[in-house]
CSV table of C-alpha atoms and ligand atoms in Angstrom, one decimal:
chain,number,residue,atom,x,y,z
L,1404,MET,CA,-0.2,0.0,-0.1
L,1405,LYS,CA,1.3,3.3,-1.2
L,1406,GLU,CA,1.0,6.8,0.5
L,1407,ASN,CA,-1.0,5.1,3.4
L,1408,ARG,CA,-4.0,4.4,1.0
L,1409,ILE,CA,-6.3,1.6,2.2
L,1410,TYR,CA,-7.6,-1.3,0.0
L,1411,ASN,CA,-10.6,0.3,-1.1
L,1412,PHE,CA,-13.5,-1.7,-1.7
L,1413,ASN,CA,-16.2,1.0,-1.9
L,1414,ALA,CA,-19.2,0.3,-4.2
L,1415,GLY,CA,-19.3,3.7,-5.6
L,1416,PRO,CA,-17.8,6.4,-5.9
L,1417,ALA,CA,-15.0,3.7,-5.9
L,1418,ALA,CA,-11.1,2.7,-6.1
L,1419,LEU,CA,-9.7,4.2,-9.3
L,1420,PRO,CA,-6.4,3.4,-10.5
L,1421,LEU,CA,-3.2,4.9,-8.6
L,1422,SER,CA,-1.4,5.7,-11.9
L,1423,VAL,CA,-4.2,7.9,-13.1
L,1424,LEU,CA,-4.5,9.7,-9.5
L,1425,GLU,CA,-0.8,10.3,-9.6
L,1426,GLU,CA,-1.1,11.6,-13.3
L,1427,ILE,CA,-4.0,14.0,-12.3
L,1428,LYS,CA,-2.0,15.1,-9.1
L,1429,ASP,CA,1.1,15.6,-11.5
L,1430,SER,CA,-0.4,17.5,-14.3
L,1431,PHE,CA,-3.0,19.4,-12.0
L,1432,LEU,CA,-1.6,22.8,-11.7
L,1433,ASN,CA,-0.4,23.1,-15.3
L,1434,TYR,CA,-2.2,21.0,-17.9
L,1435,ALA,CA,-0.1,19.8,-21.0
L,1436,GLY,CA,1.9,23.4,-20.9
L,1437,SER,CA,-1.1,25.2,-21.1
L,1438,GLY,CA,-0.1,27.3,-17.9
L,1439,MET,CA,-3.7,26.3,-16.5
L,1440,SER,CA,-5.4,23.7,-14.8
L,1441,VAL,CA,-7.5,21.3,-16.3
L,1442,THR,CA,-10.3,22.7,-14.4
L,1443,GLU,CA,-9.4,26.1,-15.9
L,1444,VAL,CA,-9.2,25.5,-19.3
L,1445,SER,CA,-12.3,26.1,-21.7
L,1446,HIS,CA,-14.2,23.3,-23.0
L,1447,ARG,CA,-14.0,25.3,-26.1
L,1448,SER,CA,-10.3,24.9,-26.6
L,1449,LYS,CA,-7.9,22.5,-28.3
L,1450,TRP,CA,-6.8,21.2,-24.7
L,1451,PHE,CA,-10.3,19.9,-23.9
L,1452,ASP,CA,-11.2,18.8,-27.5
L,1453,ASP,CA,-8.3,16.4,-27.5
L,1454,ILE,CA,-9.4,15.0,-24.0
L,1455,ILE,CA,-13.1,14.4,-25.0
L,1456,ASN,CA,-12.0,13.1,-28.7
L,1457,ASP,CA,-9.6,10.7,-27.2
L,1458,ALA,CA,-12.0,9.1,-24.6
L,1459,VAL,CA,-14.7,8.7,-27.5
L,1460,THR,CA,-11.7,7.2,-29.7
L,1461,ARG,CA,-10.6,4.5,-26.7
L,1462,THR,CA,-14.1,4.0,-25.9
L,1463,LYS,CA,-15.1,3.1,-29.5
L,1464,ARG,CA,-11.7,0.8,-29.6
L,1465,LEU,CA,-12.3,-1.0,-26.2
L,1466,LEU,CA,-15.6,-2.1,-27.3
L,1467,ASN,CA,-15.2,-2.4,-30.8
L,1468,LEU,CA,-17.9,0.0,-31.6
L,1469,GLY,CA,-18.6,1.0,-35.4
L,1470,ASP,CA,-19.5,4.4,-37.0
L,1471,ASN,CA,-23.1,4.0,-36.0
L,1472,PHE,CA,-22.4,4.6,-32.4
L,1473,HIS,CA,-22.6,8.1,-30.8
L,1474,VAL,CA,-20.6,8.3,-27.3
L,1475,LEU,CA,-21.9,10.9,-25.0
L,1476,PHE,CA,-20.8,12.4,-21.6
L,1477,LEU,CA,-24.1,13.4,-19.8
L,1478,GLN,CA,-24.6,14.9,-16.4
L,1479,GLY,CA,-27.5,13.7,-14.1
L,1480,GLY,CA,-25.9,10.5,-13.0
L,1481,ALA,CA,-27.5,7.0,-14.5
L,1482,SER,CA,-30.3,7.8,-12.6
L,1483,MET,CA,-31.2,10.7,-15.2
L,1484,GLN,CA,-31.1,8.2,-17.8
L,1485,PHE,CA,-34.0,6.0,-16.3
L,1486,CYS,CA,-36.2,9.0,-17.1
L,1487,MET,CA,-34.6,10.0,-20.6
L,1488,ILE,CA,-34.6,6.8,-22.0
L,1489,PRO,CA,-38.4,6.1,-22.3
L,1490,MET,CA,-38.8,10.0,-22.8
L,1491,ASN,CA,-36.8,9.8,-26.2
L,1492,PHE,CA,-37.6,6.6,-27.3
L,1493,LEU,CA,-41.4,5.6,-26.4
L,1494,GLN,CA,-43.1,8.7,-28.1
L,1495,ASN,CA,-46.9,7.8,-29.6
L,1496,GLY,CA,-47.8,5.5,-27.5
L,1497,LYS,CA,-45.0,3.0,-28.1
L,1498,THR,CA,-44.0,0.1,-25.2
L,1499,ALA,CA,-40.9,-1.2,-24.4
L,1500,ASP,CA,-39.6,-4.1,-22.1
L,1501,TYR,CA,-37.9,-4.2,-18.8
L,1502,VAL,CA,-36.3,-6.8,-16.6
L,1503,ASN,CA,-36.5,-6.6,-12.9
L,1504,THR,CA,-33.4,-7.6,-11.4
L,1505,GLY,CA,-33.1,-5.7,-8.4
L,1506,THR,CA,-33.3,-1.8,-6.8
L,1507,TRP,CA,-31.6,0.0,-9.8
L,1508,SER,CA,-34.0,-1.9,-12.5
L,1509,THR,CA,-37.1,-0.9,-10.1
L,1510,LYS,CA,-36.3,2.8,-10.2
L,1511,ALA,CA,-35.6,2.9,-14.1
L,1512,ILE,CA,-39.2,0.8,-14.4
L,1513,LYS,CA,-40.8,3.6,-11.8
L,1514,GLU,CA,-39.3,6.6,-14.0
L,1515,ALA,CA,-40.8,5.2,-17.3
L,1516,ARG,CA,-44.2,4.7,-15.5
L,1517,ILE,CA,-44.2,8.1,-14.1
L,1518,GLN,CA,-44.2,9.4,-17.6
L,1519,ASP,CA,-47.1,7.0,-18.3
L,1520,LYS,CA,-45.3,5.0,-21.0
L,1521,PRO,CA,-47.2,1.5,-21.5
L,1522,ILE,CA,-44.1,-0.6,-20.7
L,1523,LYS,CA,-44.0,-4.0,-19.7
L,1524,VAL,CA,-41.7,-6.0,-17.0
L,1525,VAL,CA,-41.4,-9.3,-18.9
L,1526,ALA,CA,-39.4,-10.8,-16.0
L,1527,SER,CA,-38.1,-10.4,-12.5
L,1528,SER,CA,-36.5,-11.7,-9.6
L,1529,GLU,CA,-38.4,-10.3,-6.9
L,1530,ASP,CA,-39.7,-13.7,-5.9
L,1531,LYS,CA,-36.3,-14.4,-4.3
L,1532,ASN,CA,-35.1,-11.2,-3.1
L,1533,PHE,CA,-33.2,-10.3,-6.2
L,1534,SER,CA,-30.8,-13.5,-5.5
L,1535,TYR,CA,-30.9,-14.5,-9.1
L,1536,ILE,CA,-30.9,-13.6,-13.1
L,1537,PRO,CA,-33.9,-14.9,-15.1
L,1538,LYS,CA,-33.8,-17.0,-17.7
L,1539,ASN,CA,-35.7,-18.2,-20.7
L,1540,ILE,CA,-37.3,-14.7,-21.2
L,1541,GLN,CA,-40.3,-13.8,-23.8
L,1542,PHE,CA,-39.9,-10.4,-25.2
L,1543,ASN,CA,-42.6,-9.1,-26.7
L,1544,SER,CA,-42.1,-8.2,-30.7
L,1545,ASP,CA,-43.7,-4.5,-30.5
L,1546,ALA,CA,-41.4,-3.3,-27.6
L,1547,VAL,CA,-39.3,-0.7,-29.1
L,1548,TYR,CA,-36.2,-1.8,-26.6
L,1549,ALA,CA,-35.5,-4.5,-24.0
L,1550,HIS,CA,-34.3,-2.8,-21.0
L,1551,ILE,CA,-31.7,-4.8,-18.5
L,1552,THR,CA,-29.1,-3.7,-15.7
L,1553,SER,CA,-26.4,-5.9,-16.4
L,1554,ASN,CA,-24.7,-5.8,-12.9
L,1555,ASN,CA,-27.0,-5.6,-9.8
L,1556,THR,CA,-24.4,-3.6,-7.5
L,1557,ILE,CA,-26.7,-4.0,-4.4
L,1558,LYS,CA,-27.7,-7.3,-4.6
L,1559,GLY,CA,-24.6,-8.6,-6.1
L,1560,THR,CA,-25.9,-10.5,-9.3
L,1561,GLN,CA,-24.7,-10.1,-13.0
L,1562,TRP,CA,-26.0,-11.1,-16.2
L,1563,ALA,CA,-23.4,-13.9,-17.2
L,1564,SER,CA,-24.5,-13.6,-20.8
L,1565,PHE,CA,-27.1,-11.2,-22.6
L,1566,PRO,CA,-30.5,-12.3,-23.0
L,1567,ASP,CA,-31.7,-13.3,-26.9
L,1568,THR,CA,-34.5,-10.5,-27.5
L,1569,ASN,CA,-35.1,-11.8,-30.9
L,1570,GLY,CA,-33.5,-8.7,-32.7
L,1571,ILE,CA,-35.1,-6.1,-30.3
L,1572,PRO,CA,-32.2,-3.6,-29.3
L,1573,LEU,CA,-31.1,-4.0,-25.7
L,1574,ILE,CA,-30.7,-1.1,-23.7
L,1575,ALA,CA,-28.4,-2.0,-20.5
L,1576,ASP,CA,-27.7,0.2,-17.5
L,1577,MET,CA,-24.2,-0.9,-17.0
L,1578,SER,CA,-23.0,1.5,-14.5
L,1579,SER,CA,-21.3,-1.0,-12.0
L,1580,ASP,CA,-19.5,-3.4,-14.9
L,1581,PHE,CA,-18.9,-1.2,-18.0
L,1582,MET,CA,-15.5,-1.8,-19.2
L,1583,SER,CA,-14.9,-4.9,-16.8
L,1584,ARG,CA,-15.7,-7.4,-19.9
L,1585,SER,CA,-15.9,-7.4,-23.6
L,1586,PHE,CA,-19.3,-8.3,-25.3
L,1587,ASP,CA,-20.9,-8.0,-28.6
L,1588,ALA,CA,-22.4,-3.9,-28.4
L,1589,ASP,CA,-24.1,-4.1,-31.8
L,1590,ARG,CA,-27.3,-5.9,-29.9
L,1591,PHE,CA,-27.3,-2.4,-27.9
L,1592,GLY,CA,-29.3,0.3,-28.7
L,1593,LEU,CA,-28.0,2.2,-26.0
L,1594,ILE,CA,-25.5,1.5,-23.0
L,1595,TYR,CA,-25.4,4.0,-20.2
L,1596,ALA,CA,-22.9,4.1,-17.3
L,1597,GLY,CA,-22.7,6.4,-14.2
L,1598,ALA,CA,-19.0,7.2,-14.3
L,1599,GLN,CA,-18.2,6.7,-10.5
L,1600,LYS,CA,-18.2,3.0,-10.1
L,1601,ASN,CA,-15.9,1.8,-12.7
L,1602,ILE,CA,-14.5,4.3,-15.0
L,1603,GLY,CA,-13.9,7.5,-13.2
L,1604,PRO,CA,-15.3,9.9,-10.3
L,1605,ALA,CA,-19.0,11.1,-9.9
L,1606,GLY,CA,-20.3,13.9,-12.1
L,1607,VAL,CA,-20.6,12.1,-15.6
L,1608,CYS,CA,-22.5,9.2,-17.4
L,1609,MET,CA,-21.1,7.9,-20.6
L,1610,VAL,CA,-24.0,7.1,-22.9
L,1611,ILE,CA,-23.2,5.0,-25.9
L,1612,VAL,CA,-26.2,5.3,-28.8
L,1613,ARG,CA,-26.8,3.9,-31.8
L,1614,ASP,CA,-28.1,6.0,-34.8
L,1615,ASP,CA,-31.3,4.2,-35.3
L,1616,MET,CA,-32.4,4.9,-31.9
L,1617,LEU,CA,-31.7,8.4,-32.4
L,1618,GLU,CA,-34.0,8.4,-35.4
L,1619,LEU,CA,-37.0,7.5,-33.2
L,1620,VAL,CA,-36.8,10.8,-31.0
L,1621,LYS,CA,-39.5,12.8,-33.3
L,1622,GLU,CA,-41.6,14.6,-30.6
L,1623,THR,CA,-40.2,18.0,-29.4
L,1624,ILE,CA,-38.5,17.5,-25.7
L,1625,PRO,CA,-36.6,19.9,-23.8
L,1626,SER,CA,-33.0,20.1,-25.3
L,1627,MET,CA,-31.1,19.0,-22.3
L,1628,LEU,CA,-33.1,16.0,-22.1
L,1629,ASN,CA,-32.8,14.8,-25.8
L,1630,TYR,CA,-30.0,12.9,-26.9
L,1631,ASN,CA,-29.7,14.7,-30.3
L,1632,THR,CA,-28.6,17.8,-28.6
L,1633,PHE,CA,-26.0,16.1,-27.4
L,1634,ALA,CA,-24.9,13.8,-30.2
L,1635,GLY,CA,-25.0,16.6,-32.7
L,1636,LYS,CA,-22.5,18.6,-30.4
L,1637,ASN,CA,-20.0,16.0,-29.0
L,1638,SER,CA,-21.3,16.4,-26.0
L,1639,MET,CA,-21.0,20.2,-25.6
L,1640,PHE,CA,-24.2,21.7,-26.2
L,1641,ASN,CA,-23.5,23.1,-22.8
L,1642,THR,CA,-20.4,23.1,-20.4
L,1643,PRO,CA,-19.6,19.6,-19.9
L,1644,PRO,CA,-18.3,18.2,-16.5
L,1645,CYS,CA,-14.8,18.6,-18.0
L,1646,PHE,CA,-12.8,17.3,-14.9
L,1647,ALA,CA,-14.7,14.0,-14.7
L,1648,VAL,CA,-14.2,13.9,-18.3
L,1649,TYR,CA,-10.8,14.1,-18.1
L,1650,ALA,CA,-10.4,11.5,-15.5
L,1651,VAL,CA,-12.5,9.3,-17.3
L,1652,GLN,CA,-10.1,9.6,-20.3
L,1653,LEU,CA,-7.0,8.7,-18.1
L,1654,VAL,CA,-8.7,5.6,-16.7
L,1655,LEU,CA,-9.7,4.5,-20.5
L,1656,LYS,CA,-6.1,5.4,-21.3
L,1657,TRP,CA,-4.9,3.2,-18.3
L,1658,LEU,CA,-7.2,0.2,-19.6
L,1659,ASP,CA,-6.2,0.4,-23.0
L,1660,GLU,CA,-2.5,0.7,-22.6
L,1661,THR,CA,-1.3,-0.7,-18.8
L,1662,VAL,CA,-4.0,-3.4,-18.7
L,1663,GLY,CA,-4.0,-4.0,-22.4
L,1664,GLY,CA,-7.8,-3.9,-23.3
L,1665,LEU,CA,-11.0,-5.6,-22.2
L,1666,ASP,CA,-10.0,-9.4,-22.7
L,1667,LYS,CA,-7.3,-9.1,-20.3
L,1668,MET,CA,-9.4,-7.1,-17.8
L,1669,GLU,CA,-12.0,-9.7,-18.3
L,1670,GLU,CA,-9.3,-12.1,-17.4
L,1671,LEU,CA,-8.2,-10.5,-14.5
L,1672,ASN,CA,-11.7,-9.5,-12.7
L,1673,ALA,CA,-12.7,-13.3,-13.2
L,1674,LYS,CA,-10.0,-14.4,-10.9
L,1675,LYS,CA,-10.5,-11.7,-8.6
L,1676,ALA,CA,-13.7,-12.6,-8.2
L,1677,GLY,CA,-12.7,-16.3,-8.2
L,1678,LEU,CA,-10.5,-15.9,-5.1
L,1679,LEU,CA,-13.1,-14.3,-3.2
L,1680,TYR,CA,-16.2,-16.6,-3.9
L,1681,GLU,CA,-13.6,-19.5,-3.0
L,1682,THR,CA,-12.9,-18.0,0.2
L,1683,ILE,CA,-16.9,-17.9,0.9
L,1684,ASP,CA,-17.8,-21.4,-0.6
L,1685,SER,CA,-14.9,-23.4,1.4
L,1686,SER,CA,-16.3,-22.0,4.5
L,1687,ASP,CA,-19.6,-22.4,6.7
L,1688,PHE,CA,-18.8,-19.2,8.5
L,1689,TYR,CA,-19.3,-16.8,5.1
L,1690,ARG,CA,-22.3,-17.3,3.0
L,1691,GLY,CA,-23.0,-16.0,-0.6
L,1692,THR,CA,-26.3,-14.2,-1.1
L,1693,ALA,CA,-26.5,-14.6,-5.0
L,1694,GLU,CA,-27.3,-17.7,-6.6
L,1695,SER,CA,-23.9,-19.3,-7.8
L,1696,ASP,CA,-25.1,-19.1,-11.7
L,1697,SER,CA,-25.9,-15.4,-11.3
L,1698,ARG,CA,-22.9,-14.1,-9.1
L,1699,SER,CA,-21.4,-10.6,-10.0
L,1700,LYS,CA,-17.6,-10.3,-10.6
L,1701,MET,CA,-18.1,-6.6,-9.6
L,1702,ASN,CA,-20.1,-6.9,-6.2
L,1703,VAL,CA,-19.3,-9.9,-4.1
L,1704,THR,CA,-22.1,-9.8,-1.4
L,1705,PHE,CA,-21.8,-12.1,1.4
L,1706,ARG,CA,-23.2,-12.9,4.7
L,1707,LEU,CA,-21.6,-14.1,8.2
L,1708,PRO,CA,-23.1,-16.3,10.9
L,1709,ASN,CA,-25.3,-13.1,12.4
L,1710,GLU,CA,-25.4,-9.4,12.4
L,1711,GLU,CA,-23.5,-8.9,15.3
L,1712,MET,CA,-20.7,-11.0,13.8
L,1713,GLU,CA,-21.0,-9.0,10.4
L,1714,LYS,CA,-20.5,-5.5,12.6
L,1715,LYS,CA,-17.6,-6.8,14.1
L,1716,PHE,CA,-15.9,-8.0,10.6
L,1717,ILE,CA,-16.5,-4.6,9.2
L,1718,GLN,CA,-14.8,-3.0,12.3
L,1719,LYS,CA,-11.8,-5.0,12.2
L,1720,ALA,CA,-11.5,-4.6,8.4
L,1721,ILE,CA,-11.5,-1.0,8.9
L,1722,GLU,CA,-8.8,-1.3,11.5
L,1723,ASN,CA,-6.7,-3.8,9.1
L,1724,GLY,CA,-6.8,-1.0,6.0
L,1725,PHE,CA,-9.8,-2.6,4.3
L,1726,GLY,CA,-12.7,-0.1,3.6
L,1727,GLY,CA,-16.0,-0.3,2.0
L,1728,LEU,CA,-17.2,-3.6,2.9
L,1729,LYS,CA,-20.4,-2.8,4.3
L,1730,GLY,CA,-23.5,-4.0,2.5
L,1731,HIS,CA,-26.0,-1.3,0.9
L,1732,ARG,CA,-28.0,0.1,3.8
L,1733,SER,CA,-31.3,-1.6,2.1
L,1734,VAL,CA,-29.7,-5.1,2.3
L,1735,GLY,CA,-27.3,-5.3,5.1
L,1736,GLY,CA,-24.7,-7.9,5.4
L,1737,CYS,CA,-21.0,-7.4,3.7
L,1738,ARG,CA,-20.1,-6.3,0.1
L,1739,ALA,CA,-16.8,-6.3,-1.5
L,1740,SER,CA,-16.8,-3.9,-4.9
L,1741,ILE,CA,-14.0,-5.4,-6.5
L,1742,TYR,CA,-14.2,-2.9,-9.8
L,1743,ASN,CA,-11.3,-2.9,-12.5
L,1744,ALA,CA,-9.0,-0.7,-10.3
L,1745,THR,CA,-9.1,-2.9,-7.3
L,1746,SER,CA,-6.0,-4.8,-7.4
L,1747,LEU,CA,-5.2,-8.4,-7.2
L,1748,GLU,CA,-3.1,-7.7,-4.3
L,1749,ALA,CA,-6.1,-6.1,-2.6
L,1750,ILE,CA,-8.2,-9.3,-3.3
L,1751,GLU,CA,-5.4,-11.7,-1.6
L,1752,ALA,CA,-4.9,-9.5,1.4
L,1753,LEU,CA,-8.7,-9.4,2.0
L,1754,VAL,CA,-9.0,-12.9,1.6
L,1755,ASP,CA,-6.1,-13.6,4.2
L,1756,PHE,CA,-7.7,-10.9,6.5
L,1757,MET,CA,-11.1,-13.0,5.9
L,1758,LYS,CA,-9.6,-16.4,6.8
L,1759,THR,CA,-7.9,-15.0,9.9
L,1760,PHE,CA,-11.2,-13.0,10.9
L,1761,LYS,CA,-12.8,-16.8,10.7
U,994,PLP,C1,-24.9,3.5,-9.2
U,994,PLP,C2,-25.9,2.8,-9.9
U,994,PLP,C3,-26.8,3.6,-10.6
U,994,PLP,C4,-27.0,5.3,-9.7
U,994,PLP,O1,-26.2,5.9,-10.4
U,994,PLP,P1,-26.1,7.6,-10.2
U,994,PLP,O2,-24.8,8.0,-11.1
U,994,PLP,O3,-25.8,7.6,-8.9
U,994,PLP,O4,-27.6,8.1,-10.9
U,994,PLP,C5,-27.9,3.0,-11.4
U,994,PLP,N1,-27.6,2.1,-11.8
U,994,PLP,C6,-26.6,1.3,-11.6
U,994,PLP,C7,-26.6,0.0,-11.8
U,994,PLP,C8,-25.6,1.8,-10.2
U,994,PLP,O5,-24.9,0.9,-9.6
């Protein structure tokens, strides 16, 4: 551990690569010879243009996106997308399918219904406290899109592979597993991710949207809520969150150049999660809360024999330099969020601690 930093298992905002933080620190007062901080340069300057264009280019390369995709940087978090998606794509009585796999899916459904959009919930895992990912889902042929949450940050479940929608464009909230693995992006009409879980600091949400989805936006809607506004202006209709975009750019550069791309990242993430689940499964002291074929490689949720023991575990962990292991306040228990920036070394140290604590 460098610079007295702890092993950070926060769910979000979460750990960032140390090299990225150091690069930000080193260039903070004088960005690229500009004589200004990156937080002081104009978003209309060449400096910022280079930053946002590099972030877009790297995103397209990492995800293998064709020219029919737009990469946007929006504000309002992933939560804003819950309302923008139905507002933009479900005009004139159109419908969409939603799969409910937890807290965030539930919120996405609520925001569509607030707008009186006739959406259908085609599958849900609420019957077992969202501990699994539904299988064999029948999607409706008149759905404009099928919305899923690719990784359920709070419940600790993740789609191992994406459902067959019979050609209906998928829309995924990938906030907590974006850029953690490679996948076929062509099946997606839109992907969104709040940056603060896996790709940067809070303050920006990345949205990847396909051309044919943008053509669905017909009715007049307020400019700030219309995808076309941002797609037509390289995300600079108004002042973007410049610093957050800059930090995202550096994280993407790290993924691309230091890690070596998404296949490498996926391999490492599988190894990290594997170590933790092995530790949980090989004891009768720790108990995983997600069904094993639905387990998340990003958020490992587990319980101890009782709540008192859990409190003690979290306390002892803090004393030993492990932060963020408390489960979400809505579910209790323990959770280790092990996003891209959490090192294998951090996982090995946690595994040792768990064995000793037991
Ligand atoms: C954290 C999270 C959100 C909420 O993100 P905000 O940027 O705070 O709005 C939405 N969906 C998922 C899956 C999340 O993990």
